């Protein structure tokens, strides 16, 4: 056993590769509330998830495994990890505000910015699992308010935020507007496709159609896949895709990296991409096609009902001739845009999202989704 010390989850992924370990364990509650904790696991270079975790639990319960004494060795990798993050930086000097949200990436962010050109401000760098300033989830806009204020007050080019264990990234531009996970991924994809023409870029089923269309326009192949960082990593390995991402801010680089999600490495490549595309994140965001969409809507549904509800919606729509993508739940395409209904991988909830070209289309799509929920015996959430 090798102990590598306090740091973000991606530091464990890095250590498994660099130390040629047989596996890795990260003690983390990620962005969950402070009273949560858990273990992220790797076997070899691959994530352990789903049925593998169930099998491991059954094995532990059976007691049918070898026992004996091992050894514990402390192997500091923090400095080497930061060195590795910086190795691929090619960007211009910029003014950047950074917010690790009092999460595990605080020390790494502080070390990183000391070696980057430009002007940098770091807030909430002290690692504190009570999260005294805000919850460290960069997909929730209210958690970015402090960062927005710093960016605008100090005249920064952009702000970057990270979740509790440092494997996800969020961003705001110089005007204080949020740049969402699929928008970050599109900016990264356009940069990468300059060098890897025709490459496949993977995004999860919650991503905007703007992303998928944008990848194709930039000369790439866009693939829609199931939500879940372990599922995305596995799909990357199957397809050889050099880049993938999720709405949640997980960004995965196989190009010049290891294929896992690392918020800080994504930040380095994001700064490179912004620099190479004119240096103004606000302009890059503003130039994307304008669409209207809801935030991710989550509402309770019993564990034993989640899948039957989704299957019922899928079957009704397929029989009606609707255009349905069922890679993960039900994503329904219409002339107005699309709507999504899927079962959460980790909670007893259904997840919905709606995107349209205009307000009238958004209303029509919401009505369609509400109608399907009512047919399934589910009361639509008040914010739908």
Coordinates of C-alpha atoms in Angstrom, one line a residue:
X1 CA 0.0 0.0 0.0
X2 CA 1.3 3.4 -1.0
X3 CA -0.2 6.5 0.7
X4 CA 0.1 9.7 -1.4
X5 CA -1.4 12.2 1.0
X6 CA -4.0 14.9 0.8
X7 CA -5.0 16.0 -2.6
X8 CA -7.7 16.0 -5.3
X9 CA -9.1 12.8 -6.7
X10 CA -7.2 13.1 -10.0
X11 CA -4.0 13.0 -8.1
X12 CA -4.8 9.4 -7.3
X13 CA -5.5 8.7 -11.0
X14 CA -2.2 10.3 -11.9
X15 CA -0.4 8.2 -9.2
X16 CA -1.8 4.9 -10.4
X17 CA -0.5 5.6 -13.9
X18 CA 2.9 7.0 -12.9
X19 CA 3.7 4.5 -10.1
X20 CA 2.4 1.6 -12.2
X21 CA 0.1 0.6 -9.3
X22 CA -2.4 -2.3 -9.5
X23 CA -5.2 0.0 -8.4
X24 CA -6.2 3.1 -6.5
X25 CA -8.5 4.2 -3.7
X26 CA -9.6 7.8 -3.0
X27 CA -11.4 8.6 0.2
X28 CA -13.8 11.4 -0.9
X29 CA -17.3 12.7 -0.5
X30 CA -16.8 14.6 -3.8
X31 CA -19.2 17.6 -3.9
X32 CA -21.8 15.9 -1.5
X33 CA -22.7 17.6 1.8
X34 CA -20.0 17.5 4.5
X35 CA -21.5 14.5 6.3
X36 CA -21.0 12.3 3.3
X37 CA -17.9 10.2 2.5
X38 CA -17.1 7.4 0.2
X39 CA -14.4 5.7 -1.9
X40 CA -13.6 6.1 -5.6
X41 CA -11.9 3.0 -6.8
X42 CA -9.6 1.9 -9.7
X43 CA -8.6 -1.6 -10.7
X44 CA -5.6 -1.3 -12.9
X45 CA -6.1 1.9 -14.9
X46 CA -9.9 1.4 -15.2
X47 CA -12.7 2.7 -12.9
X48 CA -14.6 0.3 -10.7
X49 CA -18.4 0.9 -10.9
X50 CA -21.9 -0.6 -11.2
X51 CA -22.0 -4.4 -11.1
X52 CA -18.3 -4.5 -10.2
X53 CA -19.0 -2.7 -6.9
X54 CA -21.9 -5.0 -6.2
X55 CA -19.7 -8.0 -6.8
X56 CA -17.0 -6.6 -4.5
X57 CA -19.6 -6.0 -1.8
X58 CA -20.8 -9.6 -2.1
X59 CA -17.3 -10.9 -1.9
X60 CA -16.6 -8.8 1.2
X61 CA -19.8 -10.1 2.8
X62 CA -18.9 -13.7 2.0
X63 CA -15.5 -13.5 3.7
X64 CA -14.0 -15.6 0.9
X65 CA -10.8 -13.7 0.4
X66 CA -7.2 -14.0 1.4
X67 CA -6.0 -12.2 4.5
X68 CA -2.6 -11.3 5.8
X69 CA -0.3 -8.5 6.7
X70 CA 0.8 -5.9 4.1
X71 CA 3.1 -2.9 4.1
X72 CA 2.5 0.8 4.0
X73 CA 4.8 3.2 2.3
X74 CA 4.4 7.0 2.0
X75 CA 5.1 8.2 -1.5
X76 CA 4.6 12.0 -1.9
X77 CA 3.4 12.8 -5.5
X78 CA 2.0 16.3 -5.1
X79 CA 5.0 18.1 -6.7
X80 CA 5.2 15.7 -9.5
X81 CA 1.4 16.0 -10.1
X82 CA 1.6 19.8 -10.4
X83 CA 4.6 19.4 -12.7
X84 CA 2.6 17.1 -14.9
X85 CA -0.4 19.6 -15.1
X86 CA 1.9 22.4 -16.2
X87 CA 3.8 20.3 -18.8
X88 CA 1.0 20.9 -21.4
X89 CA 0.5 24.6 -20.8
X90 CA 0.9 26.6 -24.0
X91 CA -1.4 29.6 -23.3
X92 CA -0.8 33.3 -23.2
X93 CA -0.6 35.3 -20.0
X94 CA -4.2 35.9 -18.7
X95 CA -5.9 37.4 -15.7
X96 CA -7.7 34.4 -14.0
X97 CA -9.6 34.1 -10.7
X98 CA -9.6 30.6 -9.3
X99 CA -12.1 29.1 -6.7
X100 CA -11.4 25.6 -5.4
X101 CA -14.3 26.1 -3.0
X102 CA -12.4 25.0 0.1
X103 CA -12.2 21.6 -1.5
X104 CA -9.3 19.1 -1.9
X105 CA -7.9 21.0 -5.0
X106 CA -7.0 24.1 -2.9
X107 CA -3.3 23.4 -2.4
X108 CA -2.8 22.2 -6.0
X109 CA -4.5 25.3 -7.4
X110 CA -2.3 27.5 -5.2
X111 CA 0.9 25.8 -6.4
X112 CA -0.3 25.8 -10.0
X113 CA -1.0 29.6 -10.3
X114 CA 2.4 30.5 -8.8
X115 CA 4.0 29.0 -12.0
X116 CA 1.5 30.3 -14.6
X117 CA 2.1 33.6 -16.5
X118 CA -0.3 36.4 -16.0
X119 CA -2.3 37.7 -13.1
X120 CA -4.1 35.3 -10.8
X121 CA -6.3 35.5 -7.7
X122 CA -7.2 32.4 -5.7
X123 CA -10.2 32.4 -3.3
X124 CA -11.4 29.7 -0.9
X125 CA -8.1 27.8 -1.1
X126 CA -8.0 26.6 2.5
X127 CA -9.1 22.9 2.5
X128 CA -12.1 22.7 4.8
X129 CA -14.6 20.0 4.5
X130 CA -17.3 22.1 6.2
X131 CA -17.3 24.3 3.0
X132 CA -17.8 27.6 4.9
X133 CA -18.1 29.9 1.9
X134 CA -20.3 27.9 -0.5
X135 CA -21.0 24.4 -1.5
X136 CA -18.3 23.2 -4.0
X137 CA -20.5 22.3 -7.0
X138 CA -19.7 24.5 -10.0
X139 CA -22.8 23.3 -11.9
X140 CA -25.0 25.3 -9.5
X141 CA -25.0 29.0 -10.4
X142 CA -25.4 30.3 -6.9
X143 CA -22.1 28.6 -6.0
X144 CA -20.4 30.8 -8.6
X145 CA -21.6 34.1 -7.2
X146 CA -18.5 34.8 -5.2
X147 CA -16.3 34.0 -8.2
X148 CA -18.4 36.2 -10.5
X149 CA -18.0 39.2 -8.1
X150 CA -14.2 38.8 -8.0
X151 CA -13.9 38.5 -11.8
X152 CA -15.9 41.7 -12.3
X153 CA -14.5 43.7 -9.4
X154 CA -10.9 42.9 -10.3
X155 CA -11.2 43.0 -14.1
X156 CA -10.2 39.4 -14.7
X157 CA -10.4 37.7 -18.0
X158 CA -12.3 34.7 -16.6
X159 CA -12.9 32.7 -13.5
X160 CA -12.5 28.9 -12.9
X161 CA -14.2 26.9 -10.2
X162 CA -13.8 23.3 -9.1
X163 CA -15.8 20.8 -7.1
X164 CA -15.0 19.3 -3.7
X165 CA -12.5 16.6 -5.0
X166 CA -11.2 18.5 -8.0
X167 CA -12.3 16.3 -10.8
X168 CA -14.8 18.8 -12.3
X169 CA -14.5 22.3 -13.6
X170 CA -16.8 25.3 -14.0
X171 CA -16.2 28.7 -15.5
X172 CA -17.4 32.3 -15.8
X173 CA -16.4 34.9 -18.4
X174 CA -15.2 38.5 -17.8
X175 CA -18.9 39.7 -17.8
X176 CA -19.9 37.3 -15.1
X177 CA -21.8 34.9 -17.3
X178 CA -21.5 31.2 -16.6
X179 CA -19.9 29.1 -19.3
X180 CA -21.5 25.7 -18.8
X181 CA -19.9 22.3 -19.1
X182 CA -21.0 21.6 -22.7
X183 CA -19.8 25.0 -23.7
X184 CA -16.4 24.5 -22.1
X185 CA -16.2 21.1 -23.9
X186 CA -17.1 22.7 -27.3
X187 CA -14.3 25.3 -26.9
X188 CA -11.9 22.5 -26.0
X189 CA -13.1 20.4 -28.9
X190 CA -12.6 23.1 -31.5
X191 CA -9.0 23.6 -30.3
X192 CA -8.2 19.9 -30.3
X193 CA -9.8 19.3 -33.8
X194 CA -7.3 21.7 -35.3
X195 CA -4.7 19.1 -34.6
X196 CA -6.8 15.9 -34.7
X197 CA -9.1 16.4 -37.7
X198 CA -12.0 14.0 -37.8
X199 CA -11.6 12.8 -34.2
X200 CA -14.5 11.6 -32.2
X201 CA -15.6 13.8 -29.2
X202 CA -18.0 12.3 -26.7
X203 CA -20.5 14.2 -24.6
X204 CA -23.2 12.9 -22.3
X205 CA -26.9 12.8 -23.2
X206 CA -27.6 16.0 -21.3
X207 CA -25.4 18.2 -23.5
X208 CA -26.8 20.9 -25.7
X209 CA -27.5 20.2 -29.4
X210 CA -25.2 23.3 -29.9
X211 CA -22.3 21.1 -28.8
X212 CA -23.0 18.2 -31.1
X213 CA -23.6 20.5 -34.1
X214 CA -20.5 22.5 -33.2
X215 CA -18.2 19.5 -33.2
X216 CA -19.4 18.4 -36.7
X217 CA -19.0 22.0 -38.0
X218 CA -15.4 22.0 -36.6
X219 CA -14.6 18.8 -38.6
X220 CA -15.1 16.2 -35.8
X221 CA -17.5 13.3 -35.1
X222 CA -19.8 13.9 -32.1
X223 CA -21.0 11.0 -30.1
X224 CA -23.8 11.1 -27.5
X225 CA -23.3 8.7 -24.5
X226 CA -24.6 7.8 -21.1
X227 CA -24.2 10.2 -18.2
X228 CA -21.7 9.0 -15.6
X229 CA -17.9 9.7 -15.4
X230 CA -17.1 5.9 -15.2
X231 CA -19.3 5.2 -18.2
X232 CA -17.8 8.0 -20.2
X233 CA -14.2 6.8 -19.4
X234 CA -15.1 3.3 -20.4
X235 CA -16.6 4.5 -23.7
X236 CA -13.5 6.6 -24.4
X237 CA -11.4 3.4 -24.1
X238 CA -13.7 1.6 -26.5
X239 CA -13.7 4.3 -29.2
X240 CA -10.2 5.8 -28.8
X241 CA -11.8 9.3 -28.5
X242 CA -9.1 11.9 -27.4
X243 CA -11.6 14.1 -25.5
X244 CA -14.9 13.7 -23.7
X245 CA -17.0 15.5 -21.2
X246 CA -20.2 15.9 -19.3
X247 CA -22.6 18.8 -18.5
X248 CA -21.5 18.3 -14.9
X249 CA -18.0 19.6 -15.7
X250 CA -16.1 16.2 -15.9
X251 CA -13.6 16.7 -18.7
X252 CA -11.6 13.7 -19.9
X253 CA -8.4 14.0 -22.0
X254 CA -6.7 11.0 -23.6
X255 CA -4.8 13.4 -25.9
X256 CA -1.4 13.9 -24.2
X257 CA -3.0 12.7 -20.9
X258 CA -4.3 9.5 -19.2
X259 CA -8.0 9.5 -20.2
X260 CA -9.4 10.4 -16.8
X261 CA -11.3 13.4 -15.6
X262 CA -9.1 16.1 -14.0
X263 CA -10.5 19.6 -13.3
X264 CA -7.1 21.2 -13.0
X265 CA -5.7 19.6 -16.2
X266 CA -8.9 20.6 -18.0
X267 CA -8.3 24.2 -16.7
X268 CA -4.8 24.2 -18.3
X269 CA -6.1 23.0 -21.6
X270 CA -9.0 25.4 -21.4
X271 CA -6.6 28.3 -21.0
X272 CA -4.6 27.0 -24.0
X273 CA -7.8 26.8 -26.1
X274 CA -9.0 30.3 -25.2
X275 CA -5.6 31.7 -26.0
X276 CA -5.6 30.0 -29.4
X277 CA -9.1 31.2 -30.2
X278 CA -8.5 34.9 -29.6
X279 CA -8.1 35.1 -25.8
X280 CA -11.7 36.3 -25.0
X281 CA -13.9 33.7 -23.4
X282 CA -16.9 36.1 -23.4
X283 CA -16.7 36.4 -27.1
X284 CA -16.4 32.6 -27.6
X285 CA -19.5 32.2 -25.5
X286 CA -21.5 34.9 -27.2
X287 CA -20.7 33.6 -30.7
X288 CA -22.3 30.2 -29.9
X289 CA -25.8 29.8 -31.3
X290 CA -28.4 31.1 -28.9
X291 CA -30.8 28.6 -27.4
X292 CA -33.1 28.5 -24.4
X293 CA -32.8 25.7 -21.9
X294 CA -33.9 24.7 -18.4
X295 CA -31.4 23.8 -15.7
X296 CA -31.2 20.1 -14.8
X297 CA -34.6 19.3 -13.2
X298 CA -34.6 16.6 -10.6
X299 CA -37.7 15.1 -8.9
X300 CA -38.4 12.1 -6.7
X301 CA -39.2 8.7 -8.1
X302 CA -38.9 5.4 -6.2
X303 CA -36.0 3.2 -7.2
X304 CA -38.2 0.4 -8.4
X305 CA -40.3 2.8 -10.6
X306 CA -37.5 4.8 -12.3
X307 CA -36.7 2.3 -15.1
X308 CA -40.4 1.3 -15.8
X309 CA -41.4 5.0 -16.1
X310 CA -38.6 5.6 -18.6
X311 CA -39.4 2.5 -20.6
X312 CA -43.1 3.4 -20.7
X313 CA -42.3 6.9 -22.0
X314 CA -39.9 5.4 -24.6
X315 CA -42.4 2.8 -25.8
X316 CA -45.3 5.3 -26.1
X317 CA -43.2 7.8 -28.0
X318 CA -41.7 5.2 -30.3
X319 CA -45.1 3.8 -31.2
X320 CA -46.3 7.4 -32.0
X321 CA -43.4 7.9 -34.5
X322 CA -41.5 10.4 -32.4
X323 CA -37.8 10.8 -33.0
X324 CA -36.2 9.2 -29.9
X325 CA -32.6 8.7 -28.8
X326 CA -32.6 6.1 -26.0
X327 CA -28.8 5.8 -25.3
X328 CA -29.6 6.9 -21.7
X329 CA -33.2 7.4 -20.8
X330 CA -35.3 9.2 -23.5
X331 CA -34.1 12.2 -25.5
X332 CA -36.9 13.4 -27.8
X333 CA -36.1 15.5 -30.9
X334 CA -38.7 17.9 -32.4
X335 CA -38.6 20.9 -34.7
X336 CA -38.5 23.1 -31.6
X337 CA -35.5 21.4 -30.0
X338 CA -35.4 18.5 -27.6
X339 CA -36.3 17.2 -24.1
X340 CA -34.7 14.6 -22.0
X341 CA -36.0 12.3 -19.2
X342 CA -33.6 9.8 -17.6
X343 CA -33.1 7.9 -14.3
X344 CA -30.4 9.1 -12.0
X345 CA -27.5 6.6 -11.5
X346 CA -27.1 7.5 -7.9
X347 CA -30.4 8.8 -6.4
X348 CA -34.1 8.0 -6.3
X349 CA -34.9 10.7 -8.8
X350 CA -35.7 11.3 -12.4
X351 CA -33.7 13.9 -14.3
X352 CA -35.2 16.2 -17.0
X353 CA -33.9 18.9 -19.3
X354 CA -35.5 20.9 -22.1
X355 CA -33.8 23.0 -24.8
X356 CA -35.5 25.0 -27.6
X357 CA -34.7 27.8 -30.1
X358 CA -37.3 30.2 -28.7
X359 CA -39.8 30.8 -25.8
X360 CA -42.8 29.4 -27.7
X361 CA -40.8 26.2 -28.6
X362 CA -39.7 25.8 -25.0
X363 CA -43.3 26.0 -23.8
X364 CA -44.4 23.4 -26.3
X365 CA -41.6 21.0 -25.3
X366 CA -42.3 21.4 -21.6
X367 CA -46.0 20.7 -22.3
X368 CA -45.0 17.4 -24.1
X369 CA -42.8 16.4 -21.2
X370 CA -45.4 17.2 -18.6
X371 CA -47.9 15.2 -20.6
X372 CA -45.7 12.1 -20.6
X373 CA -45.0 12.4 -16.9
X374 CA -48.7 12.6 -16.1
X375 CA -49.4 9.5 -18.3
X376 CA -46.7 7.7 -16.2
X377 CA -48.5 8.7 -13.0
X378 CA -45.7 11.2 -12.0
X379 CA -46.6 14.7 -10.9
X380 CA -44.5 17.1 -12.9
X381 CA -42.2 19.3 -10.8
X382 CA -43.4 22.8 -10.1
X383 CA -40.4 24.3 -12.0
X384 CA -41.1 22.5 -15.2

